[in-house]
Amino acid sequence: MQPLLRRSTLPHGLRVVTEQTPGARAFNVGFFVAVGSRDESRELHGASHFLEHVLFKGTPTRDSEQISASIEAQGGDLNAYTTREYTCFHMRVLTEQAELAVDVLSDMLANSLIRPADFGIEREVILDEIAMHDDDQGEVAIEAAIAGLFADSELARTVIGSSTSIGRQSARRVRDYWRRGYTSDRIVVSAVGDVDHDALCATLSAFDAALQPGEGSTPMCRRTALASTRPRVTRSTTDLAQTTVVLAFDGMAALDPRREALALLAVALGGGMSSRLFLEVRERRALAYTIDCSESAWSDAGIFTIDWQALPERTAEIMDVVQRIVADVRRDGITAIELEAAVGQLVGQTILHFENPSARMSRLGSGELLGDRRTLDDIVTAYRAVTLDDVNTLAREVLAPVPVVALAGASVSRSLAEGLQKHWLI
């Protein structure tokens, strides 16, 4: 029996999307709020992520320990994450605990206290989290690449915030940001399992009313993100054995019809052990343990990256190999055999990924926020419809500009990175 997919919009704008799977033992639910780091002013940098933390600290009816214990005592789990465009609070529980899960999440998002003492504690936790991220040179490099590519946009700023921005946040400022951003018309509730759609909507009606936008409230609005036309080189040097290098190109927005072709290009170029970059850099030359190519997207922008980690003295040779392979792909394109293999890889990965109910819940919720209601079959069909000409035309466009170059870890000279940019595909 096919799962039953239903959508509703409640009177004050709350959207509810459910996939009913009769007989499912697990209930997956997520509250997706269209508030992320790109909605922040410079003074509020990191506020979305800070808010994610403090909404777990207690409400008038539950303290922080009761919030977690009420779910974990039943074998469930709850968590949250913040992105550049939205924040998600999610739970997985047994079906018989579904009402409790929805009640706890509704209570957190609508009624949290955000007390100064709790705020101070979470500030220290986030500062420690920032230090942890700073120790991950792969993350440092990709964040630097995004910052270089979107230097004139809020996308350039990290989701987590900086030690400076987190240090200057106040409970009042974050509380005001919460009340302005967490309104019914900006929230999607997504649920997958043996869920009664109508009953869930009825349960959420009070939450919808509680967070209705107030009269005269100032709407949150985002600036359009445009990729920088200025090639940039960034370096973050740390006492490590390896250097992480990221080459970043302007990609496709989430709903751009060319995005499937870009994803297939990424797979053929560097998306697995049979890709061109992996075979040449790892298998034939043993220059790096791995090398990858990927693409990511937001509502109005995207990024296409090539990245690797290797000993710093190998950077010049790897860059030379990458440049040569990219030049070959731009000139001659990928082959029909490579495209067929890439389609098979992405179709298989996509189908297997959506076998997970939690992944389907996340897809439904984030897709509803972005206006992407495609089904799994729609996505698979889109991959299979991409032609060789689609991919090769896109390769000539995306890989032509000089990339942003971000290096992190063991020291590599700036002149080496700038040399790559200077001679890119000449």
XYZ file of N, CA and C in Angstrom, residues 64-326:
789
model
N 14.311 21.959 31.598
C 15.109 21.338 30.537
C 15.254 19.833 30.733
N 15.381 19.395 31.978
C 15.526 17.965 32.237
C 14.231 17.225 31.918
N 13.109 17.829 32.192
C 11.825 17.178 31.903
C 11.573 17.095 30.395
N 12.048 18.078 29.652
C 11.882 18.046 28.197
C 12.579 16.823 27.625
N 13.834 16.623 27.996
C 14.569 15.481 27.453
C 14.120 14.166 28.066
N 13.886 14.157 29.379
C 13.529 12.906 30.051
C 12.178 12.376 29.588
N 11.243 13.269 29.265
C 9.913 12.817 28.863
C 9.959 12.022 27.562
N 10.954 12.295 26.737
C 11.100 11.585 25.467
C 12.041 10.395 25.605
N 13.178 10.618 26.229
C 14.179 9.550 26.330
C 13.693 8.391 27.191
N 12.848 8.676 28.160
C 12.328 7.598 29.022
C 11.467 6.626 28.247
N 10.989 7.036 27.077
C 10.178 6.165 26.235
C 10.989 5.575 25.073
N 12.307 5.790 25.089
C 13.154 5.256 24.028
C 13.275 6.163 22.821
N 12.671 7.346 22.891
C 12.725 8.263 21.758
C 13.960 9.144 21.784
N 14.113 9.934 20.748
C 15.199 10.900 20.741
C 14.709 12.217 20.152
N 15.317 13.298 20.586
C 14.970 14.630 20.108
C 16.246 15.412 19.873
N 16.187 16.290 18.879
C 17.363 17.078 18.551
C 16.921 18.273 17.722
N 17.881 19.072 17.325
C 17.590 20.245 16.499
C 18.847 20.609 15.734
N 18.656 21.355 14.662
C 19.798 21.876 13.917
C 19.392 23.166 13.224
N 20.386 23.995 12.955
C 20.162 25.280 12.305
C 20.929 25.304 10.997
N 20.326 25.859 9.966
C 20.987 26.018 8.677
C 20.976 27.506 8.306
N 21.447 27.791 7.125
C 21.420 29.181 6.668
C 20.002 29.671 6.384
N 19.063 28.749 6.133
C 17.721 29.178 5.744
C 16.595 28.705 6.654
N 16.856 27.766 7.531
C 15.793 27.336 8.440
C 16.380 26.645 9.657
N 15.528 26.493 10.670
C 15.875 25.765 11.888
C 14.871 24.624 12.049
N 15.366 23.459 12.412
C 14.508 22.287 12.555
C 14.630 21.691 13.950
N 13.492 21.423 14.566
C 13.408 20.708 15.839
C 12.680 19.396 15.542
N 13.288 18.267 15.858
C 12.706 17.001 15.410
C 12.782 15.926 16.489
N 11.863 14.972 16.377
C 11.796 13.845 17.304
C 11.453 12.563 16.564
N 11.903 11.475 17.143
C 11.495 10.135 16.715
C 11.061 9.382 17.964
N 9.824 8.925 17.962
C 9.281 8.235 19.130
C 8.449 7.048 18.655
N 8.039 6.230 19.601
C 7.082 5.179 19.286
C 5.742 5.823 18.916
N 4.974 5.158 18.082
C 3.718 5.717 17.606
C 2.799 6.126 18.755
N 2.800 5.342 19.825
C 1.900 5.660 20.936
C 2.335 6.910 21.702
N 3.548 7.417 21.426
C 4.030 8.636 22.077
C 3.941 9.858 21.160
N 3.247 9.721 20.029
C 3.185 10.811 19.044
C 2.599 12.087 19.637
N 1.531 11.962 20.396
C 0.892 13.154 20.968
C 1.837 13.879 21.920
N 2.599 13.111 22.704
C 3.571 13.710 23.613
C 4.643 14.464 22.843
N 5.155 13.868 21.766
C 6.199 14.508 20.979
C 5.737 15.850 20.424
N 4.535 15.875 19.871
C 4.004 17.118 19.308
C 3.787 18.155 20.401
N 3.317 17.715 21.555
C 3.076 18.639 22.666
C 4.380 19.254 23.174
N 5.423 18.437 23.310
C 6.706 18.943 23.801
C 7.301 19.962 22.829
N 7.294 19.635 21.548
C 7.859 20.554 20.569
C 7.042 21.844 20.476
N 5.734 21.737 20.494
C 4.882 22.927 20.458
C 5.151 23.818 21.668
N 5.267 23.201 22.812
C 5.518 23.940 24.051
C 6.853 24.669 23.980
N 7.890 23.999 23.494
C 9.212 24.617 23.386
C 9.199 25.832 22.466
N 8.598 25.685 21.299
C 8.657 26.753 20.308
C 7.758 27.930 20.656
N 6.685 27.679 21.410
C 5.746 28.758 21.721
C 5.951 29.371 23.097
N 6.451 28.581 24.070
C 6.383 29.027 25.462
C 7.710 29.063 26.207
N 8.817 28.885 25.526
C 10.104 28.850 26.236
C 10.336 30.138 27.025
N 11.049 30.002 28.128
C 11.250 31.132 29.038
C 12.456 31.997 28.641
N 13.492 31.382 28.111
C 14.737 32.081 27.739
C 15.191 32.984 28.893
N 15.487 32.375 30.008
C 15.930 33.107 31.192
C 17.397 33.498 31.064
N 17.790 34.640 31.627
C 19.190 35.087 31.531
C 20.199 34.049 32.022
N 19.863 33.333 33.093
C 20.808 32.337 33.621
C 21.028 31.207 32.617
N 19.935 30.730 32.023
C 20.055 29.674 31.015
C 20.794 30.186 29.790
N 20.540 31.431 29.455
C 21.204 32.045 28.307
C 22.714 32.069 28.519
N 23.129 32.421 29.726
C 24.561 32.461 30.020
C 25.210 31.092 29.937
N 24.508 30.067 30.395
C 25.048 28.705 30.328
C 25.216 28.274 28.874
N 24.199 28.512 28.061
C 24.278 28.088 26.666
C 25.317 28.895 25.881
N 25.563 30.130 26.293
C 26.629 30.885 25.645
C 27.963 30.140 25.757
N 28.237 29.617 26.943
C 29.494 28.888 27.140
C 29.515 27.597 26.316
N 28.368 26.932 26.219
C 28.283 25.711 25.410
C 28.566 26.024 23.946
N 27.987 27.118 23.445
C 28.174 27.480 22.037
C 29.604 27.912 21.770
N 30.217 28.632 22.691
C 31.620 29.011 22.517
C 32.509 27.769 22.432
N 32.179 26.749 23.221
C 32.916 25.489 23.134
C 32.655 24.800 21.797
N 31.421 24.889 21.306
C 31.071 24.312 20.012
C 31.833 25.015 18.882
N 31.969 26.333 18.979
C 32.735 27.081 17.980
C 34.186 26.617 17.973
N 34.754 26.415 19.151
C 36.138 25.929 19.233
C 36.261 24.547 18.614
N 35.262 23.699 18.823
C 35.270 22.361 18.227
C 35.247 22.449 16.703
N 34.410 23.334 16.172
C 34.351 23.513 14.723
C 35.669 24.067 14.182
N 36.284 24.936 14.937
C 37.567 25.508 14.504
C 38.661 24.449 14.414
N 38.495 23.354 15.150
C 39.471 22.258 15.096
C 39.257 21.349 13.892
N 38.144 21.490 13.200
C 37.837 20.683 12.018
C 38.219 21.477 10.777
N 39.397 21.190 10.226
C 39.901 22.018 9.130
C 39.108 21.843 7.840
N 38.451 20.704 7.677
C 37.566 20.551 6.532
C 36.415 21.528 6.602
N 35.858 21.687 7.791
C 34.758 22.635 7.967
C 35.243 24.073 7.846
N 36.423 24.351 8.387
C 36.993 25.699 8.271
C 37.165 26.075 6.804
N 37.659 25.136 6.002
C 37.918 25.418 4.593
C 36.630 25.643 3.810
N 35.613 24.811 4.032
C 34.376 24.980 3.260
C 33.654 26.250 3.674
N 33.703 26.604 4.959
C 33.087 27.862 5.388
C 33.824 29.052 4.778
N 35.143 28.956 4.684
C 35.915 30.027 4.055
C 35.594 30.133 2.571
N 35.365 28.994 1.927
C 35.010 29.002 0.505
C 33.652 29.659 0.284
N 32.681 29.327 1.133
C 31.360 29.953 1.027
C 31.474 31.455 1.260
N 32.266 31.829 2.271
C 32.448 33.254 2.561
C 33.097 33.976 1.390
N 34.049 33.325 0.726
C 34.694 33.945 -0.421
C 33.788 34.055 -1.622
N 32.957 33.032 -1.833
C 32.085 33.023 -3.010
C 30.911 33.992 -2.846
N 30.404 34.124 -1.610
C 29.245 34.987 -1.365
C 29.619 36.122 -0.413
N 30.724 36.758 -0.705
C 31.302 37.747 0.208
C 30.390 38.929 0.478
N 29.491 39.244 -0.429
C 28.624 40.409 -0.266
C 27.215 40.030 0.188
N 27.063 38.847 0.766
C 25.744 38.345 1.154
C 25.786 37.775 2.558
N 24.605 37.701 3.187
C 24.513 37.066 4.504
C 24.866 35.584 4.464
N 24.834 34.975 3.284
C 25.264 33.576 3.176
C 26.719 33.407 3.583
N 27.491 34.477 3.494
C 28.919 34.385 3.784
C 29.191 34.096 5.257
N 28.272 34.466 6.135
C 28.525 34.299 7.555
C 28.194 32.876 8.009
N 28.966 32.385 8.963
C 28.758 31.034 9.467
C 27.436 30.931 10.224
N 26.857 29.742 10.216
C 25.607 29.507 10.934
C 25.819 29.605 12.436
N 26.906 29.081 12.915
C 27.127 28.944 14.351
C 27.450 30.262 15.031
N 27.865 31.263 14.251
C 28.298 32.521 14.829
C 29.790 32.514 15.108
N 30.292 33.595 15.605
C 31.704 33.703 15.982
C 31.795 33.921 17.489
N 32.985 33.742 18.033
C 33.138 33.968 19.474
C 32.794 35.413 19.829
N 33.080 36.344 18.914
C 32.753 37.748 19.167
C 31.253 37.978 19.140
N 30.576 37.466 18.088
C 29.134 37.723 17.968
C 28.351 37.023 19.066
N 28.765 35.814 19.445
C 28.068 35.098 20.520
C 28.320 35.783 21.851
N 29.516 36.292 22.029
C 29.837 36.984 23.277
C 29.009 38.227 23.510
N 28.566 38.874 22.445
C 27.812 40.119 22.614
C 26.298 39.935 22.568
N 25.811 38.707 22.337
C 24.363 38.495 22.302
C 23.756 38.660 23.696
N 22.512 39.097 23.718
C 21.796 39.224 24.982
C 20.506 38.422 24.908
N 20.005 38.022 26.068
C 18.758 37.261 26.115
C 17.612 38.082 25.526
N 17.577 39.365 25.801
C 16.499 40.208 25.273
C 16.537 40.258 23.749
N 17.727 40.412 23.180
C 17.845 40.505 21.728
C 17.410 39.200 21.053
N 17.849 38.075 21.595
C 17.483 36.780 21.008
C 16.000 36.506 21.220
N 15.456 36.915 22.364
C 14.024 36.724 22.604
C 13.202 37.537 21.603
N 13.620 38.756 21.317
C 12.918 39.576 20.328
C 12.995 38.948 18.934
N 14.149 38.407 18.625
C 14.349 37.738 17.325
C 13.433 36.522 17.209
N 13.300 35.790 18.298
C 12.406 34.621 18.350
C 10.965 35.033 18.070
N 10.473 36.042 18.749
C 9.089 36.453 18.591
C 8.816 37.023 17.201
N 9.823 37.626 16.589
C 9.637 38.177 15.256
C 9.665 37.095 14.189
N 10.500 36.068 14.385
C 10.692 35.053 13.353
C 9.846 33.809 13.485
N 9.523 33.404 14.714
C 8.788 32.159 14.933
C 7.287 32.447 14.918
N 6.750 32.656 13.722
C 5.317 32.892 13.556
C 4.720 31.758 12.734
N 3.422 31.563 12.890
C 2.748 30.415 12.273
C 2.992 30.320 10.778
N 2.995 31.462 10.116
C 3.132 31.455 8.655
C 4.541 31.113 8.201
N 5.481 30.980 9.134
C 6.863 30.629 8.795
C 7.231 29.232 9.269
N 6.241 28.449 9.701
C 6.515 27.132 10.288
C 5.791 26.037 9.506
N 6.513 24.946 9.279
C 5.954 23.729 8.700
C 6.131 22.595 9.704
N 5.076 21.857 9.967
C 5.173 20.640 10.788
C 5.055 19.450 9.842
N 6.073 18.596 9.876
C 6.124 17.424 9.006
C 6.130 16.171 9.871
N 5.310 15.191 9.499
C 5.238 13.954 10.279
C 5.126 12.751 9.349
N 5.843 11.687 9.696
C 5.823 10.443 8.928
C 5.630 9.289 9.902
N 4.700 8.415 9.588
C 4.412 7.255 10.427
C 2.937 6.925 10.332
N 2.436 6.222 11.318
C 1.008 5.889 11.350
C 0.267 7.081 11.940
N 0.219 8.164 11.159
C -0.250 9.457 11.648
C -1.637 9.759 11.093
N -2.496 10.270 11.958
C -3.824 10.729 11.570
C -3.708 12.222 11.254
N -3.772 12.570 9.991
C -3.540 13.950 9.565
C -4.530 14.916 10.215
N -5.790 14.587 10.175
C -6.806 15.485 10.725
C -6.636 15.673 12.223
N -6.318 14.592 12.922
C -6.119 14.690 14.370
C -4.895 15.549 14.681
N -3.836 15.408 13.886
C -2.641 16.214 14.106
C -2.955 17.696 13.892
N -3.694 18.011 12.841
C -4.067 19.407 12.593
C -4.881 19.969 13.753
N -5.794 19.148 14.289
C -6.600 19.602 15.419
C -5.725 19.860 16.639
N -4.757 18.975 16.875
C -3.842 19.144 17.998
C -3.024 20.420 17.862
N -2.661 20.775 16.627
C -1.792 21.932 16.373
C -2.560 23.245 16.269
N -3.866 23.217 16.362
C -4.641 24.444 16.170
C -4.303 25.493 17.223
N -4.098 25.087 18.472
C -3.754 26.053 19.525
C -2.363 26.641 19.288
N -1.438 25.825 18.821
C -0.085 26.292 18.495
C -0.149 27.302 17.356
N -0.950 27.001 16.345
C -1.133 27.912 15.210
C -1.654 29.266 15.686
N -2.613 29.255 16.592
C -3.188 30.500 17.102
C -2.195 31.252 17.986
N -1.439 30.513 18.786
C -0.506 31.153 19.718
C 0.597 31.916 19.001
N 1.011 31.442 17.825
C 2.119 32.065 17.112
C 1.660 32.840 15.878
N 0.408 33.225 15.852
C -0.058 33.994 14.700
C 0.671 35.328 14.637
N 0.978 35.807 13.427
C 1.675 37.088 13.284
C 0.837 38.214 13.886
N 1.483 39.075 14.652
C 0.766 40.179 15.265
C 0.523 41.313 14.287
N -0.471 42.124 14.568
C -0.768 43.269 13.708
C 0.393 44.257 13.756
N 0.803 44.707 12.574
C 1.889 45.675 12.499
C 3.268 45.090 12.716
N 3.365 43.747 12.823
C 4.678 43.139 13.031
C 5.539 43.327 11.791
N 6.829 43.454 12.004
C 7.762 43.679 10.903
C 8.132 42.341 10.269
N 7.838 42.132 8.989
C 8.174 40.846 8.369
C 9.678 40.688 8.204
N 10.142 39.466 8.263
C 11.552 39.190 8.009
C 11.744 39.051 6.500
N 12.752 39.668 5.965
C 12.989 39.584 4.524
C 14.478 39.361 4.270
N 14.751 38.619 3.220
C 16.127 38.256 2.882
C 16.590 38.987 1.628
N 17.858 39.342 1.617
C 18.441 39.878 0.394
C 18.811 38.728 -0.533
N 18.679 38.955 -1.817
C 19.085 37.947 -2.794
C 20.594 37.765 -2.727
N 21.025 36.514 -2.749
C 22.453 36.204 -2.675
C 23.038 36.137 -4.084
N 24.094 36.881 -4.299
C 24.789 36.872 -5.588
C 26.234 36.461 -5.369
N 26.728 35.580 -6.232
C 28.118 35.146 -6.122
C 29.047 36.288 -6.490
N 30.152 36.376 -5.778
C 31.143 37.411 -6.047
C 31.860 37.132 -7.360
N 32.188 38.172 -8.073
C 32.953 38.024 -9.321
C 34.448 38.218 -9.085
N 34.840 38.435 -7.824
C 36.244 38.663 -7.506
C 36.873 37.363 -7.003
N 37.832 36.794 -7.721
C 38.493 35.573 -7.231
C 39.179 35.847 -5.894
N 39.046 34.925 -4.975
C 39.604 35.112 -3.642
C 40.432 33.896 -3.233
N 41.428 34.163 -2.429
C 42.210 33.104 -1.805
C 42.186 33.337 -0.306
N 41.798 32.317 0.468
C 41.828 32.426 1.921
C 42.683 31.304 2.486
N 43.389 31.617 3.553
C 44.230 30.610 4.212
C 44.006 30.658 5.710
N 43.901 29.487 6.321
C 43.838 29.360 7.770
C 44.877 28.318 8.164
N 45.965 28.769 8.733
C 47.101 27.880 9.007
C 47.059 27.361 10.432
N 47.170 26.045 10.560
C 47.174 25.372 11.854
C 48.296 24.334 11.853
N 48.760 24.003 13.022
C 49.853 23.039 13.143
C 49.317 21.617 12.972
N 49.054 21.245 11.718
C 48.568 19.918 11.388
C 49.437 19.306 10.300
N 49.254 18.003 10.059
C 50.076 17.322 9.057
C 49.581 17.564 7.640
N 48.266 17.776 7.487
C 47.689 17.882 6.155
C 47.085 19.256 5.893
N 46.894 19.519 4.616
C 46.215 20.736 4.174
C 44.896 20.357 3.509
N 43.834 21.035 3.890
C 42.552 20.889 3.203
C 42.423 22.004 2.184
N 42.062 21.635 0.965
C 41.893 22.612 -0.106
C 40.479 22.491 -0.658
N 39.810 23.623 -0.823
C 38.485 23.667 -1.431
C 38.523 24.655 -2.590
N 38.096 24.196 -3.763
C 37.880 25.071 -4.905
C 36.380 25.248 -5.045
N 35.899 26.486 -5.039
C 34.458 26.748 -5.022
C 34.027 27.547 -6.244
N 32.943 27.075 -6.869
C 32.366 27.710 -8.049
C 30.905 28.055 -7.763
N 30.399 29.026 -8.484
C 28.977 29.376 -8.388
C 28.138 28.207 -8.908
N 27.162 27.759 -8.109
C 26.342 26.611 -8.490
C 24.921 27.010 -8.849
N 23.978 26.114 -8.604
C 22.582 26.309 -8.964
C 21.721 26.427 -7.703
N 20.684 27.260 -7.764
C 19.721 27.356 -6.669
C 18.941 26.048 -6.543
N 18.286 25.877 -5.398
C 17.643 24.594 -5.086
C 16.632 24.157 -6.139
N 15.864 25.091 -6.686
C 14.816 24.726 -7.634
C 15.197 25.018 -9.083
N 16.461 25.292 -9.330
C 16.911 25.499 -10.709
C 16.767 24.178 -11.473
N 16.127 24.177 -12.641
C 15.924 22.914 -13.372
C 17.211 22.264 -13.844
N 18.331 22.981 -13.767
C 19.621 22.407 -14.163
C 20.342 21.727 -13.010
N 19.753 21.743 -11.824
C 20.481 21.231 -10.666
C 20.759 19.730 -10.769
N 19.845 18.965 -11.350
C 20.093 17.528 -11.513
C 21.311 17.290 -12.404
N 21.435 18.091 -13.455
C 22.606 17.955 -14.326
C 23.883 18.291 -13.569
N 23.821 19.295 -12.701
C 25.001 19.668 -11.915
C 25.376 18.561 -10.936
N 24.376 17.941 -10.316
C 24.654 16.835 -9.393
C 25.304 15.669 -10.124
N 24.864 15.384 -11.334
C 25.454 14.294 -12.124
C 26.875 14.644 -12.552
N 27.119 15.902 -12.874
C 28.488 16.330 -13.183
C 29.395 16.117 -11.983
N 28.911 16.465 -10.788
C 29.715 16.285 -9.576
C 30.073 14.824 -9.355
N 29.129 13.923 -9.599
C 29.397 12.494 -9.423
C 30.436 12.006 -10.431
N 30.270 12.391 -11.678
C 31.204 11.932 -12.707
C 32.600 12.491 -12.492
N 32.668 13.730 -12.033
C 33.964 14.382 -11.860
C 34.677 13.938 -10.591
N 33.934 13.841 -9.479
C 34.614 13.495 -8.236
C 33.706 12.952 -7.165
N 32.630 12.265 -7.540
C 31.647 11.830 -6.567
C 31.749 10.397 -6.109
N 32.851 9.749 -6.356
C 32.975 8.360 -5.920
C 34.306 7.767 -6.350
N 34.515 6.487 -6.046
C 35.802 5.854 -6.314
C 36.038 5.573 -7.791
N 34.990 5.698 -8.615
C 35.178 5.503 -10.054
C 35.177 6.829 -10.815
N 35.175 7.943 -10.097
C 35.154 9.260 -10.736
C 36.539 9.615 -11.286
N 36.566 10.584 -12.190
C 37.828 10.956 -12.828
C 38.872 11.455 -11.826
N 38.461 12.337 -10.940
C 39.423 12.898 -9.998
C 39.957 11.835 -9.042
N 39.081 10.977 -8.533
C 39.518 9.949 -7.590
C 40.484 8.978 -8.260
N 40.149 8.557 -9.463
C 41.007 7.589 -10.151
C 42.402 8.159 -10.408
N 42.474 9.420 -10.783
C 43.774 10.004 -11.109
C 44.562 10.401 -9.868
N 43.907 11.067 -8.919
C 44.605 11.587 -7.745
C 44.908 10.493 -6.733
N 43.954 9.621 -6.476
C 44.140 8.589 -5.461
C 44.703 7.298 -6.054
N 44.024 6.728 -7.034
C 44.363 5.388 -7.493
C 45.645 5.343 -8.318
N 45.836 6.302 -9.201
C 47.000 6.248 -10.091
C 48.220 6.948 -9.510
N 48.014 8.032 -8.769
C 49.149 8.822 -8.296
C 49.363 8.764 -6.787
N 48.387 8.272 -6.025
C 48.491 8.164 -4.566
C 48.863 9.492 -3.919
N 48.245 10.564 -4.398
C 48.562 11.893 -3.881
C 47.710 12.271 -2.672
N 46.556 11.659 -2.527
C 45.657 11.961 -1.414
C 44.831 10.731 -1.109
N 44.369 10.642 0.129
C 43.532 9.514 0.505
C 42.209 9.561 -0.241
N 41.670 10.771 -0.403
C 40.421 10.922 -1.147
C 40.341 12.316 -1.721
N 39.506 12.478 -2.731
C 39.207 13.775 -3.326
C 37.742 13.736 -3.747
N 37.041 14.816 -3.501
C 35.589 14.810 -3.684
C 35.131 16.007 -4.515
N 33.955 15.847 -5.079
C 33.285 16.926 -5.790
C 31.817 16.884 -5.373
N 31.233 18.028 -5.063
C 29.845 18.031 -4.609
C 29.193 19.368 -4.910
N 27.881 19.396 -4.757
C 27.135 20.642 -4.927
C 26.123 20.765 -3.804
N 25.891 22.007 -3.395
C 24.891 22.307 -2.371
C 24.095 23.510 -2.838
N 22.872 23.640 -2.313
C 22.005 24.701 -2.808
C 21.183 25.324 -1.699
N 20.867 26.598 -1.899
C 19.911 27.332 -1.074
C 18.785 27.810 -1.985
N 17.862 28.582 -1.462
C 16.681 28.954 -2.237
C 17.024 29.767 -3.477
N 18.089 30.570 -3.419
C 18.409 31.448 -4.537
C 19.872 31.394 -4.965
N 20.612 30.425 -4.487
C 22.043 30.341 -4.800
C 22.533 28.921 -4.581
N 23.719 28.634 -5.087
C 24.297 27.310 -4.910
C 25.798 27.369 -5.003
N 26.435 26.271 -4.651
C 27.894 26.180 -4.673
C 28.298 24.814 -5.210
N 29.334 24.790 -6.017
C 29.906 23.566 -6.586
C 31.357 23.512 -6.136
N 31.769 22.420 -5.496
C 33.103 22.380 -4.896
C 33.887 21.140 -5.304
N 35.208 21.322 -5.345
C 36.178 20.231 -5.444
C 37.062 20.364 -4.219
N 37.240 19.297 -3.466
C 38.025 19.423 -2.233
C 38.831 18.165 -1.966
N 39.928 18.354 -1.256
C 40.778 17.225 -0.861
C 41.595 17.580 0.368
N 42.154 16.562 0.996
C 43.112 16.708 2.092
C 44.357 15.924 1.730
N 45.513 16.548 1.897
C 46.774 15.884 1.542
C 47.930 16.576 2.247
N 49.103 15.957 2.174
C 50.303 16.600 2.692
C 50.538 17.896 1.920
N 50.960 18.958 2.597
C 51.051 20.269 1.941
C 51.971 20.289 0.729
N 53.039 19.477 0.753
C 53.971 19.484 -0.374
C 53.370 18.857 -1.637
N 52.216 18.223 -1.507
C 51.560 17.634 -2.676
C 50.509 18.562 -3.297
N 50.279 19.692 -2.675
C 49.209 20.577 -3.123
C 49.397 21.025 -4.566
N 50.598 21.431 -4.928
C 50.841 21.944 -6.280
C 50.556 20.875 -7.330
N 50.999 19.636 -7.082
C 50.785 18.581 -8.065
C 49.294 18.233 -8.172
N 48.601 18.174 -7.013
C 47.170 17.876 -7.055
C 46.425 18.982 -7.798
N 46.783 20.228 -7.529
C 46.136 21.332 -8.232
C 46.357 21.236 -9.737
N 47.546 20.828 -10.128
C 47.847 20.684 -11.558
C 46.985 19.584 -12.179
N 46.830 18.461 -11.477
C 46.003 17.364 -11.974
C 44.541 17.796 -12.065
N 44.047 18.467 -11.018
C 42.658 18.936 -11.022
C 42.415 19.882 -12.185
N 43.323 20.814 -12.379
C 43.160 21.774 -13.458
C 43.116 21.079 -14.815
N 43.963 20.096 -15.003
C 44.002 19.390 -16.282
C 42.710 18.609 -16.519
N 42.216 17.915 -15.482
C 40.990 17.130 -15.642
C 39.790 18.039 -15.869
N 39.719 19.131 -15.143
C 38.622 20.078 -15.345
C 38.667 20.659 -16.757
